[in-house]
Amino acid sequence: MKNVSKNVFLNALVCPSLGWLLRSGEPIEQLSEEAQSLAVQFRIEQGTEIGRRARQLYPNGILLDEKTLSLAAEKTATLLADKRQAVIFEATFLINGYVTRADILRRKKKGWHLVEVKSSANDKPELVDELAYTWMIMMRAGVEISSAALMLISKEFRLGMPDEALFVEVDHTDDALARVLEFANYWNDVLKQTGAKTMPEPELRLACKKCPLFVECLGKGINNHILEIPRLSQKKFDSLKELGVVCIEDIPATFELTDNQAMVRACVVKEQPWVSSQLRETLDTVIWPAFYLDFETTMTAIPLYPEMAPYTQIPTQYSIHKCSGVGKVMEHKEFLCDPSKDSRRELAENLIKDLERRGSILTYSTFEKTTINNLAQLYPDLSDRLEPLTERLVDLLAIIRQNFYHPDFHGSASVKVTLPVIVPDMSYDDLEIADGDSASAAFAYLALGRYHSKAEIEAVKKNLLEYCARDTLAMVKLHDRLHAWE
Ligand code: SF4
């Protein structure tokens, strides 16, 4: 049995079953698949780099990197007792089945200053909870904390500045202590529940919809769960729960639903898609030749280029399929930024050229509109050519949401869900890069010079281009099949 960690404890407070699953380390396919993705790898590496830079601010600090937790805990005890040691990194505390590591401990005249280093630029209550968790364990271990703070990424940081400028320390002594005292009430319960031989009886709640283990837990074996109902309110959820309804098809006909929710129920019950009478008409408003557009972007804590704030979302590439009519591809155009420099201007200029002056621009979401508007703001001299592009946009996602539903959508209209249903002969399975987060990470790795051989760099660029091109081709096919849908 693993020790209770921060992740286990904080999740167990929300759902004891989730805490149990995380502590027992039950095989969780979904998570292990995700763990291998480039995006997760990048996120972990970014966190590690931020931790490393934070430690550099205290040259006299000592890092505990012992192989086992018990060795680290032993060494921690020795260092805490040694008055000459002013700063400790990753001090480890193991107590009654609980474990924590304190990112930075600074000795004060009285007690210690506890710092939790975060890759976030935003101060959020959940981060204070993480700080409070470590404080709670240390309090149990008899270590006095006199102040506590979060070390966050400073939005003022720019490339080339010293590491001091990368961080901003935000004091959370009072609110973290308040949470420590609250958390202490759950010490025994969490230990008992998460350490039980069998999983505590899971209780369905609205939050289960976002639970990464839903499919392993309450969603297991259920095809049309009520959590798939769009915009299900807490009130309606509670009523359905009270009625004992778990599947959409079991919702009583008399139960009050919005038009959209009732349509989803009808589709599930009849096992048939719903097509609005306006679908064809709406699709026919497209002005040809039309351009199917998709952007990829990246966003990093430590900016990739000068004069850029942390977590600036930058477009890195686009793909455009130009069509003369529904499903009739005339041309494919694409652009991939030069990762060695900030190439947003070149991207914007090429975009203006490639989208020409007339014709609808089809997208899947409003993200492209936001990206074009951001470029117009960034380059005012291009704004009179960028802004008109947004007037030509047609959002396929909005059209699908308003005019089409298939029981196999299971409440989602994301292209990764709608494509296999509407265009079953097309997929992303053959691609090396097959999701936006991985594309974002791959570009960041290119910019950071993490691929060394020319062949490797070219392969990654090719994979990025293929992925983005697949997105716009998917839109072309979606449009085509929807148009032909009877
Ligand atoms: S699906 Fe719900 S009950 Fe199950 S672990 Fe997740 S949050 Fe808990």
Short mmCIF file of C-alpha atoms and ligand atoms in Angstrom, two decimals:
data_model
loop_
_atom_site.label_atom_id
_atom_site.label_comp_id
_atom_site.label_asym_id
_atom_site.label_seq_id
_atom_site.Cartn_x
_atom_site.Cartn_y
_atom_site.Cartn_z
CA MET A 1 0.00 0.00 0.00
CA LYS A 2 1.37 3.39 -1.03
CA ASN A 3 1.55 6.28 1.41
CA VAL A 4 -1.09 8.97 1.30
CA SER A 5 0.33 11.70 -0.92
CA LYS A 6 -0.85 15.24 -1.59
CA ASN A 7 -2.67 14.07 -4.71
CA VAL A 8 -4.39 11.22 -2.85
CA PHE A 9 -5.39 13.39 0.13
CA LEU A 10 -6.77 16.34 -1.81
CA ASN A 11 -8.70 14.09 -4.20
CA ALA A 12 -10.00 11.94 -1.35
CA LEU A 13 -11.53 15.05 0.21
CA VAL A 14 -13.61 15.46 -2.95
CA CYS A 15 -14.26 11.76 -3.50
CA PRO A 16 -13.05 8.95 -1.21
CA SER A 17 -13.29 6.45 -4.10
CA LEU A 18 -10.98 8.58 -6.21
CA GLY A 19 -8.53 8.84 -3.31
CA TRP A 20 -8.68 5.06 -2.91
CA LEU A 21 -8.09 4.44 -6.63
CA LEU A 22 -5.14 6.81 -6.67
CA ARG A 23 -3.60 5.38 -3.51
CA SER A 24 -4.10 1.75 -4.42
CA GLY A 25 -2.59 2.41 -7.84
CA GLU A 26 -5.24 0.30 -9.58
CA PRO A 27 -4.35 -0.12 -13.26
CA ILE A 28 -5.71 2.94 -14.93
CA GLU A 29 -5.40 2.58 -18.67
CA GLN A 30 -6.51 6.07 -19.49
CA LEU A 31 -3.91 7.67 -17.27
CA SER A 32 -1.08 5.41 -18.31
CA GLU A 33 -1.77 6.17 -21.95
CA GLU A 34 -1.78 9.86 -21.21
CA ALA A 35 1.39 9.53 -19.20
CA GLN A 36 3.24 8.52 -22.36
CA SER A 37 2.13 11.47 -24.41
CA LEU A 38 4.56 14.14 -25.48
CA ALA A 39 2.38 16.77 -23.85
CA VAL A 40 2.58 15.15 -20.42
CA GLN A 41 6.32 14.66 -20.83
CA PHE A 42 6.70 18.35 -21.66
CA ARG A 43 4.58 19.42 -18.70
CA ILE A 44 6.68 17.32 -16.34
CA GLU A 45 9.94 18.60 -17.78
CA GLN A 46 8.73 22.19 -17.58
CA GLY A 47 7.83 21.68 -13.91
CA THR A 48 11.24 20.15 -13.23
CA GLU A 49 13.00 23.08 -14.92
CA ILE A 50 11.02 25.60 -12.90
CA GLY A 51 11.87 23.76 -9.69
CA ARG A 52 15.54 23.79 -10.67
CA ARG A 53 15.52 27.53 -11.36
CA ALA A 54 13.71 28.24 -8.10
CA ARG A 55 16.40 26.36 -6.19
CA GLN A 56 19.11 28.38 -7.90
CA LEU A 57 17.84 31.44 -6.04
CA TYR A 58 19.24 29.89 -2.85
CA PRO A 59 22.83 28.88 -3.59
CA ASN A 60 23.32 27.69 -0.02
CA GLY A 61 20.37 25.35 -0.11
CA ILE A 62 20.83 21.60 0.04
CA LEU A 63 18.78 19.28 -2.16
CA LEU A 64 17.51 16.00 -0.81
CA ASP A 65 17.55 13.56 -3.67
CA GLU A 66 17.98 10.31 -1.77
CA LYS A 67 16.87 7.17 -3.56
CA THR A 68 14.15 6.19 -1.11
CA LEU A 69 11.61 8.20 0.83
CA SER A 70 12.76 6.80 4.16
CA LEU A 71 16.38 7.78 3.47
CA ALA A 72 15.23 11.27 2.46
CA ALA A 73 13.13 11.54 5.63
CA GLU A 74 16.09 10.48 7.78
CA LYS A 75 18.37 13.02 6.13
CA THR A 76 15.68 15.68 6.53
CA ALA A 77 15.58 15.10 10.28
CA THR A 78 19.36 15.50 10.45
CA LEU A 79 19.34 18.74 8.45
CA LEU A 80 16.47 20.23 10.44
CA ALA A 81 18.47 19.66 13.60
CA ASP A 82 21.58 21.26 12.13
CA LYS A 83 21.26 24.98 12.84
CA ARG A 84 23.86 25.83 10.19
CA GLN A 85 21.54 24.60 7.44
CA ALA A 86 19.47 27.62 6.40
CA VAL A 87 17.71 26.28 3.31
CA ILE A 88 16.52 22.78 2.44
CA PHE A 89 15.00 21.66 -0.85
CA GLU A 90 12.63 18.70 -1.03
CA ALA A 91 12.67 18.09 2.73
CA THR A 92 10.75 14.84 3.12
CA PHE A 93 8.30 13.91 5.85
CA LEU A 94 6.87 10.44 6.37
CA ILE A 95 4.43 10.16 9.18
CA ASN A 96 1.70 7.63 9.98
CA GLY A 97 1.25 6.61 6.35
CA TYR A 98 1.36 10.19 5.02
CA VAL A 99 4.16 11.60 2.91
CA THR A 100 5.12 15.01 1.61
CA ARG A 101 8.06 16.89 0.20
CA ALA A 102 8.49 20.59 0.91
CA ASP A 103 9.84 22.38 -2.17
CA ILE A 104 11.79 24.99 -0.18
CA LEU A 105 12.23 25.38 3.57
CA ARG A 106 13.96 28.52 4.83
CA ARG A 107 15.07 28.65 8.44
CA LYS A 108 13.83 31.72 10.27
CA LYS A 109 14.64 32.98 13.74
CA LYS A 110 11.58 31.17 14.91
CA GLY A 111 10.32 28.26 12.86
CA TRP A 112 10.54 27.75 9.10
CA HIS A 113 9.31 29.55 6.03
CA LEU A 114 7.61 27.03 3.77
CA VAL A 115 7.53 27.64 0.01
CA GLU A 116 5.63 25.63 -2.61
CA VAL A 117 6.98 26.26 -6.12
CA LYS A 118 4.36 26.22 -8.88
CA SER A 119 4.55 26.52 -12.66
CA SER A 120 1.37 28.56 -12.60
CA ALA A 121 1.25 32.32 -13.13
CA ASN A 122 -2.11 32.49 -11.38
CA ASP A 123 -2.74 32.36 -7.66
CA LYS A 124 -5.48 29.77 -7.15
CA PRO A 125 -7.16 28.27 -4.06
CA GLU A 126 -6.18 24.74 -5.10
CA LEU A 127 -2.52 25.75 -4.95
CA VAL A 128 -3.02 27.04 -1.42
CA ASP A 129 -4.50 23.62 -0.57
CA GLU A 130 -1.33 21.97 -1.81
CA LEU A 131 0.72 24.25 0.41
CA ALA A 132 -1.60 23.55 3.35
CA TYR A 133 -1.23 19.79 2.87
CA THR A 134 2.54 19.96 3.32
CA TRP A 135 2.13 22.26 6.29
CA MET A 136 -0.32 19.81 7.90
CA ILE A 137 2.14 16.93 7.62
CA MET A 138 5.00 19.01 8.95
CA MET A 139 2.88 20.17 11.83
CA ARG A 140 2.22 16.51 12.70
CA ALA A 141 5.93 15.89 12.46
CA GLY A 142 6.46 18.61 15.07
CA VAL A 143 8.14 21.09 12.72
CA GLU A 144 7.19 24.68 13.33
CA ILE A 145 6.13 26.70 10.30
CA SER A 146 6.02 30.43 10.92
CA SER A 147 5.06 31.54 7.40
CA ALA A 148 4.09 29.96 4.10
CA ALA A 149 4.06 31.17 0.52
CA LEU A 150 3.52 30.11 -3.06
CA MET A 151 6.30 30.82 -5.52
CA LEU A 152 4.52 31.52 -8.81
CA ILE A 153 5.66 32.47 -12.30
CA SER A 154 5.85 36.24 -12.68
CA LYS A 155 3.91 37.60 -15.63
CA GLU A 156 6.55 40.36 -15.88
CA PHE A 157 9.35 37.93 -16.72
CA ARG A 158 10.95 38.21 -20.15
CA LEU A 159 13.62 36.05 -21.73
CA GLY A 160 17.11 37.22 -20.77
CA MET A 161 16.10 38.42 -17.31
CA PRO A 162 17.74 36.74 -14.30
CA ASP A 163 15.95 33.84 -12.58
CA GLU A 164 14.92 36.13 -9.70
CA ALA A 165 12.57 37.86 -12.13
CA LEU A 166 10.95 34.57 -13.13
CA PHE A 167 9.22 34.18 -9.79
CA VAL A 168 6.91 36.09 -7.55
CA GLU A 169 6.38 34.93 -3.98
CA VAL A 170 2.86 35.31 -2.63
CA ASP A 171 2.34 35.04 1.11
CA HIS A 172 -0.44 32.63 2.11
CA THR A 173 0.32 32.15 5.78
CA ASP A 174 -3.17 32.92 7.08
CA ASP A 175 -5.35 31.19 4.50
CA ALA A 176 -3.07 28.16 4.30
CA LEU A 177 -3.14 27.79 8.09
CA ALA A 178 -6.93 27.96 8.06
CA ARG A 179 -6.95 25.08 5.55
CA VAL A 180 -4.39 23.13 7.64
CA LEU A 181 -6.77 23.23 10.58
CA GLU A 182 -9.69 22.11 8.40
CA PHE A 183 -7.67 19.35 6.75
CA ALA A 184 -6.55 18.00 10.13
CA ASN A 185 -10.15 16.92 10.77
CA TYR A 186 -9.93 14.47 7.88
CA TRP A 187 -6.57 12.91 8.79
CA ASN A 188 -7.95 9.63 10.13
CA ASP A 189 -10.86 9.35 7.69
CA VAL A 190 -8.70 9.72 4.60
CA LEU A 191 -6.13 7.27 5.95
CA LYS A 192 -8.84 4.72 6.65
CA GLN A 193 -10.89 5.19 3.49
CA THR A 194 -7.99 5.20 1.06
CA GLY A 195 -6.30 2.30 2.84
CA ALA A 196 -9.39 0.05 2.89
CA LYS A 197 -9.19 -3.36 1.21
CA THR A 198 -12.05 -2.47 -1.10
CA MET A 199 -12.92 0.81 -2.75
CA PRO A 200 -15.37 2.97 -0.76
CA GLU A 201 -18.80 2.88 -2.40
CA PRO A 202 -18.59 5.51 -5.14
CA GLU A 203 -21.25 8.16 -5.07
CA LEU A 204 -22.38 9.74 -8.32
CA ARG A 205 -22.04 13.52 -8.43
CA LEU A 206 -21.88 16.08 -11.22
CA ALA A 207 -18.12 16.34 -10.76
CA CYS A 208 -17.79 12.69 -11.87
CA LYS A 209 -18.18 13.99 -15.43
CA LYS A 210 -14.70 15.48 -15.27
CA CYS A 211 -13.16 12.66 -13.25
CA PRO A 212 -10.26 11.03 -15.15
CA LEU A 213 -11.32 7.68 -13.72
CA PHE A 214 -15.01 7.92 -14.61
CA VAL A 215 -14.76 5.18 -17.23
CA GLU A 216 -13.08 2.88 -14.69
CA CYS A 217 -15.52 3.77 -11.97
CA LEU A 218 -19.18 4.78 -12.23
CA GLY A 219 -19.11 5.05 -16.00
CA LYS A 220 -18.00 1.44 -16.42
CA GLY A 221 -20.31 -0.53 -18.68
CA ILE A 222 -22.81 2.32 -19.06
CA ASN A 223 -23.34 3.48 -22.60
CA ASN A 224 -25.52 6.57 -22.31
CA HIS A 225 -24.85 7.98 -18.87
CA ILE A 226 -26.98 10.91 -17.71
CA LEU A 227 -23.74 12.90 -17.32
CA GLU A 228 -23.63 13.03 -21.13
CA ILE A 229 -26.69 15.27 -21.17
CA PRO A 230 -25.59 18.72 -22.33
CA ARG A 231 -25.67 21.50 -19.73
CA LEU A 232 -27.19 19.32 -17.03
CA SER A 233 -27.88 21.55 -14.02
CA GLN A 234 -27.23 20.51 -10.44
CA LYS A 235 -30.98 20.66 -9.80
CA LYS A 236 -31.87 18.33 -12.66
CA PHE A 237 -28.98 16.05 -11.79
CA ASP A 238 -30.21 15.79 -8.19
CA SER A 239 -33.74 15.02 -9.35
CA LEU A 240 -32.57 12.30 -11.73
CA LYS A 241 -30.39 10.83 -9.00
CA GLU A 242 -33.33 10.79 -6.64
CA LEU A 243 -35.36 8.95 -9.26
CA GLY A 244 -32.53 6.43 -9.56
CA VAL A 245 -31.99 7.23 -13.25
CA VAL A 246 -28.48 6.48 -14.54
CA CYS A 247 -28.99 6.03 -18.28
CA ILE A 248 -30.41 8.63 -20.63
CA GLU A 249 -32.93 6.17 -22.09
CA ASP A 250 -34.44 5.71 -18.61
CA ILE A 251 -35.28 9.39 -18.14
CA PRO A 252 -39.08 9.51 -17.79
CA ALA A 253 -40.86 11.20 -20.69
CA THR A 254 -42.46 13.59 -18.19
CA PHE A 255 -39.12 14.78 -16.82
CA GLU A 256 -38.53 18.42 -17.73
CA LEU A 257 -35.61 18.93 -20.10
CA THR A 258 -34.53 21.80 -22.34
CA ASP A 259 -35.20 21.37 -26.08
CA ASN A 260 -31.59 20.40 -26.66
CA GLN A 261 -31.54 17.92 -23.80
CA ALA A 262 -34.85 16.42 -24.95
CA MET A 263 -33.40 16.04 -28.44
CA VAL A 264 -30.41 14.13 -27.03
CA ARG A 265 -32.73 11.83 -25.09
CA ALA A 266 -34.87 11.22 -28.19
CA CYS A 267 -31.78 10.35 -30.25
CA VAL A 268 -30.60 7.88 -27.64
CA VAL A 269 -34.04 6.29 -27.23
CA LYS A 270 -34.63 5.96 -30.98
CA GLU A 271 -30.98 5.12 -31.63
CA GLN A 272 -31.09 7.55 -34.51
CA PRO A 273 -29.36 10.83 -35.29
CA TRP A 274 -31.20 14.11 -35.25
CA VAL A 275 -30.87 16.48 -38.19
CA SER A 276 -32.42 19.91 -38.04
CA SER A 277 -34.42 21.12 -41.03
CA GLN A 278 -32.01 24.06 -41.25
CA LEU A 279 -28.81 22.04 -41.58
CA ARG A 280 -28.62 22.01 -45.37
CA GLU A 281 -29.69 25.64 -45.60
CA THR A 282 -27.07 26.72 -43.05
CA LEU A 283 -24.34 24.81 -44.84
CA ASP A 284 -25.44 26.37 -48.13
CA THR A 285 -24.60 29.84 -46.86
CA VAL A 286 -20.92 29.05 -47.46
CA ILE A 287 -19.38 31.23 -50.14
CA TRP A 288 -17.10 29.36 -52.57
CA PRO A 289 -14.26 28.95 -53.05
CA ALA A 290 -14.05 28.40 -49.29
CA PHE A 291 -11.06 27.92 -47.01
CA TYR A 292 -10.94 25.38 -44.20
CA LEU A 293 -8.58 26.78 -41.59
CA ASP A 294 -6.92 25.36 -38.51
CA PHE A 295 -4.19 26.78 -36.26
CA GLU A 296 -1.87 25.04 -33.85
CA THR A 297 -0.41 26.99 -30.97
CA THR A 298 2.01 26.60 -28.11
CA MET A 299 2.25 28.15 -24.66
CA THR A 300 5.13 27.75 -22.21
CA ALA A 301 5.87 28.95 -18.69
CA ILE A 302 9.33 30.14 -19.68
CA PRO A 303 8.77 32.12 -22.89
CA LEU A 304 10.35 30.72 -26.02
CA TYR A 305 11.20 34.14 -27.50
CA PRO A 306 12.21 37.64 -26.31
CA GLU A 307 9.60 40.28 -25.41
CA MET A 308 7.02 37.60 -24.67
CA ALA A 309 5.27 37.11 -21.34
CA PRO A 310 5.10 33.64 -19.74
CA TYR A 311 2.16 31.59 -20.98
CA THR A 312 1.61 33.70 -24.08
CA GLN A 313 -0.30 31.52 -26.48
CA ILE A 314 1.43 31.80 -29.83
CA PRO A 315 0.23 30.40 -33.16
CA THR A 316 2.90 28.10 -34.56
CA GLN A 317 1.35 26.82 -37.77
CA TYR A 318 -1.76 26.67 -39.87
CA SER A 319 -3.28 24.48 -42.53
CA ILE A 320 -5.75 25.62 -45.18
CA HIS A 321 -7.73 23.42 -47.56
CA LYS A 322 -9.20 25.54 -50.33
CA CYS A 323 -12.33 24.02 -51.91
CA SER A 324 -14.37 25.01 -54.96
CA GLY A 325 -17.50 23.34 -53.55
CA VAL A 326 -18.56 20.82 -50.92
CA GLY A 327 -15.84 18.17 -50.72
CA LYS A 328 -13.99 19.53 -53.78
CA VAL A 329 -10.42 20.27 -52.75
CA MET A 330 -8.58 22.63 -55.08
CA GLU A 331 -5.43 23.32 -53.10
CA HIS A 332 -3.73 22.79 -49.77
CA LYS A 333 -1.66 25.53 -48.16
CA GLU A 334 0.25 25.39 -44.93
CA PHE A 335 2.69 27.33 -42.83
CA LEU A 336 4.97 26.23 -40.02
CA CYS A 337 6.82 28.88 -38.05
CA ASP A 338 10.59 28.81 -37.92
CA PRO A 339 11.03 27.53 -34.36
CA SER A 340 14.35 29.35 -33.92
CA LYS A 341 12.63 32.76 -33.78
CA ASP A 342 9.32 34.46 -33.16
CA SER A 343 7.74 34.02 -36.59
CA ARG A 344 4.22 35.21 -35.82
CA ARG A 345 4.51 38.11 -38.25
CA GLU A 346 5.48 35.84 -41.15
CA LEU A 347 2.61 33.56 -40.18
CA ALA A 348 0.17 36.48 -40.20
CA GLU A 349 1.42 37.78 -43.56
CA ASN A 350 1.21 34.33 -45.17
CA LEU A 351 -2.21 33.78 -43.68
CA ILE A 352 -3.52 37.00 -45.29
CA LYS A 353 -2.13 35.90 -48.62
CA ASP A 354 -3.36 32.30 -48.42
CA LEU A 355 -6.89 33.21 -47.35
CA GLU A 356 -7.24 35.57 -50.31
CA ARG A 357 -9.92 38.27 -50.29
CA ARG A 358 -13.17 36.40 -50.78
CA GLY A 359 -14.85 33.17 -49.74
CA SER A 360 -15.96 31.67 -46.46
CA ILE A 361 -13.36 30.56 -43.95
CA LEU A 362 -14.52 27.41 -42.17
CA THR A 363 -13.19 26.55 -38.74
CA TYR A 364 -14.05 24.12 -35.99
CA SER A 365 -14.54 26.34 -32.89
CA THR A 366 -14.06 30.05 -32.28
CA PHE A 367 -10.37 29.58 -31.53
CA GLU A 368 -9.27 30.70 -35.00
CA LYS A 369 -11.23 33.93 -34.57
CA THR A 370 -9.46 34.63 -31.28
CA THR A 371 -6.09 33.85 -32.82
CA ILE A 372 -6.66 36.16 -35.81
CA ASN A 373 -7.85 38.95 -33.49
CA ASN A 374 -4.76 38.50 -31.31
CA LEU A 375 -2.53 38.78 -34.39
CA ALA A 376 -4.38 41.94 -35.46
CA GLN A 377 -3.75 43.44 -32.04
CA LEU A 378 -0.11 42.46 -32.11
CA TYR A 379 0.50 43.89 -35.59
CA PRO A 380 -1.71 46.99 -35.95
CA ASP A 381 -0.33 47.64 -39.43
CA LEU A 382 -1.80 44.29 -40.55
CA SER A 383 -5.10 44.72 -38.74
CA ASP A 384 -6.98 46.16 -41.73
CA ARG A 385 -6.26 42.93 -43.58
CA LEU A 386 -6.58 40.54 -40.63
CA GLU A 387 -9.82 41.84 -39.13
CA PRO A 388 -11.90 41.37 -42.31
CA LEU A 389 -10.94 37.69 -42.24
CA THR A 390 -13.02 37.22 -39.09
CA GLU A 391 -16.12 38.45 -40.93
CA ARG A 392 -15.79 35.53 -43.33
CA LEU A 393 -15.60 32.86 -40.62
CA VAL A 394 -18.11 30.01 -40.48
CA ASP A 395 -17.91 27.81 -37.41
CA LEU A 396 -18.67 24.18 -38.29
CA LEU A 397 -18.73 23.23 -34.62
CA ALA A 398 -21.53 25.71 -33.92
CA ILE A 399 -23.41 24.43 -36.98
CA ILE A 400 -23.13 20.84 -35.76
CA ARG A 401 -24.15 21.81 -32.22
CA GLN A 402 -27.24 23.58 -33.47
CA ASN A 403 -28.24 21.24 -36.24
CA PHE A 404 -26.98 17.71 -35.79
CA TYR A 405 -26.66 15.12 -33.06
CA HIS A 406 -25.79 11.45 -33.16
CA PRO A 407 -26.24 9.08 -30.21
CA ASP A 408 -22.59 8.07 -30.62
CA PHE A 409 -21.49 11.64 -29.85
CA HIS A 410 -22.15 10.88 -26.17
CA GLY A 411 -22.62 14.52 -25.37
CA SER A 412 -19.47 15.79 -27.11
CA ALA A 413 -19.11 17.64 -30.40
CA SER A 414 -15.31 17.69 -30.44
CA VAL A 415 -13.86 16.76 -33.81
CA LYS A 416 -12.19 13.68 -32.32
CA VAL A 417 -15.69 12.42 -31.45
CA THR A 418 -17.73 13.63 -34.41
CA LEU A 419 -15.23 12.56 -37.09
CA PRO A 420 -15.32 8.78 -36.46
CA VAL A 421 -19.13 8.94 -36.35
CA ILE A 422 -19.72 11.10 -39.41
CA VAL A 423 -16.61 10.11 -41.41
CA PRO A 424 -15.79 6.60 -40.16
CA ASP A 425 -13.26 6.03 -42.95
CA MET A 426 -11.01 8.80 -41.66
CA SER A 427 -8.93 8.88 -38.47
CA TYR A 428 -5.78 10.22 -36.84
CA ASP A 429 -4.52 6.75 -35.93
CA ASP A 430 -1.73 6.64 -38.49
CA LEU A 431 -0.20 9.96 -37.36
CA GLU A 432 2.86 10.33 -35.14
CA ILE A 433 1.40 13.53 -33.69
CA ALA A 434 -2.32 13.07 -33.28
CA ASP A 435 -3.52 15.70 -30.81
CA GLY A 436 -3.15 19.42 -30.25
CA ASP A 437 -1.34 19.15 -26.92
CA SER A 438 1.34 16.91 -28.43
CA ALA A 439 1.69 19.30 -31.39
CA SER A 440 2.16 22.15 -28.94
CA ALA A 441 4.82 20.21 -27.01
CA ALA A 442 6.61 19.10 -30.20
CA PHE A 443 6.90 22.69 -31.42
CA ALA A 444 8.18 23.83 -28.02
CA TYR A 445 10.82 21.07 -28.12
CA LEU A 446 11.84 22.25 -31.60
CA ALA A 447 12.15 25.83 -30.37
CA LEU A 448 14.18 24.73 -27.36
CA GLY A 449 16.59 22.84 -29.62
CA ARG A 450 15.75 19.50 -28.07
CA TYR A 451 15.92 17.57 -31.33
CA HIS A 452 19.47 17.29 -32.48
CA SER A 453 19.85 15.54 -35.80
CA LYS A 454 18.61 17.21 -38.95
CA ALA A 455 16.62 14.09 -39.81
CA GLU A 456 14.87 14.18 -36.43
CA ILE A 457 14.00 17.86 -36.79
CA GLU A 458 12.64 17.34 -40.29
CA ALA A 459 10.60 14.34 -39.12
CA VAL A 460 8.99 16.37 -36.33
CA LYS A 461 8.19 19.22 -38.72
CA LYS A 462 6.65 16.76 -41.15
CA ASN A 463 4.57 15.20 -38.36
CA LEU A 464 3.35 18.64 -37.29
CA LEU A 465 2.34 19.57 -40.82
CA GLU A 466 0.59 16.23 -41.32
CA TYR A 467 -1.38 16.63 -38.12
CA CYS A 468 -2.60 20.14 -38.92
CA ALA A 469 -3.44 19.14 -42.50
CA ARG A 470 -5.49 16.23 -41.19
CA ASP A 471 -7.51 18.65 -39.06
CA THR A 472 -8.54 20.76 -42.04
CA LEU A 473 -9.14 17.74 -44.27
CA ALA A 474 -11.35 16.34 -41.51
CA MET A 475 -13.41 19.55 -41.69
CA VAL A 476 -13.75 19.20 -45.47
CA LYS A 477 -15.01 15.62 -45.07
CA LEU A 478 -17.29 16.49 -42.17
CA HIS A 479 -18.87 19.25 -44.21
CA ASP A 480 -19.24 16.94 -47.20
CA ARG A 481 -20.92 14.11 -45.25
CA LEU A 482 -23.17 16.47 -43.30
CA HIS A 483 -24.27 18.13 -46.51
CA ALA A 484 -25.21 14.75 -47.97
CA TRP A 485 -26.94 13.54 -44.77
CA GLU A 486 -30.57 12.63 -45.35
S1 SF4 B 1 -16.16 8.68 -11.09
FE1 SF4 B 1 -16.99 9.87 -9.40
S2 SF4 B 1 -17.17 8.41 -7.73
FE2 SF4 B 1 -15.81 7.50 -9.23
S3 SF4 B 1 -13.77 8.07 -8.60
FE3 SF4 B 1 -14.43 9.61 -10.04
S4 SF4 B 1 -15.32 11.24 -8.83
FE4 SF4 B 1 -15.22 9.42 -7.53
#
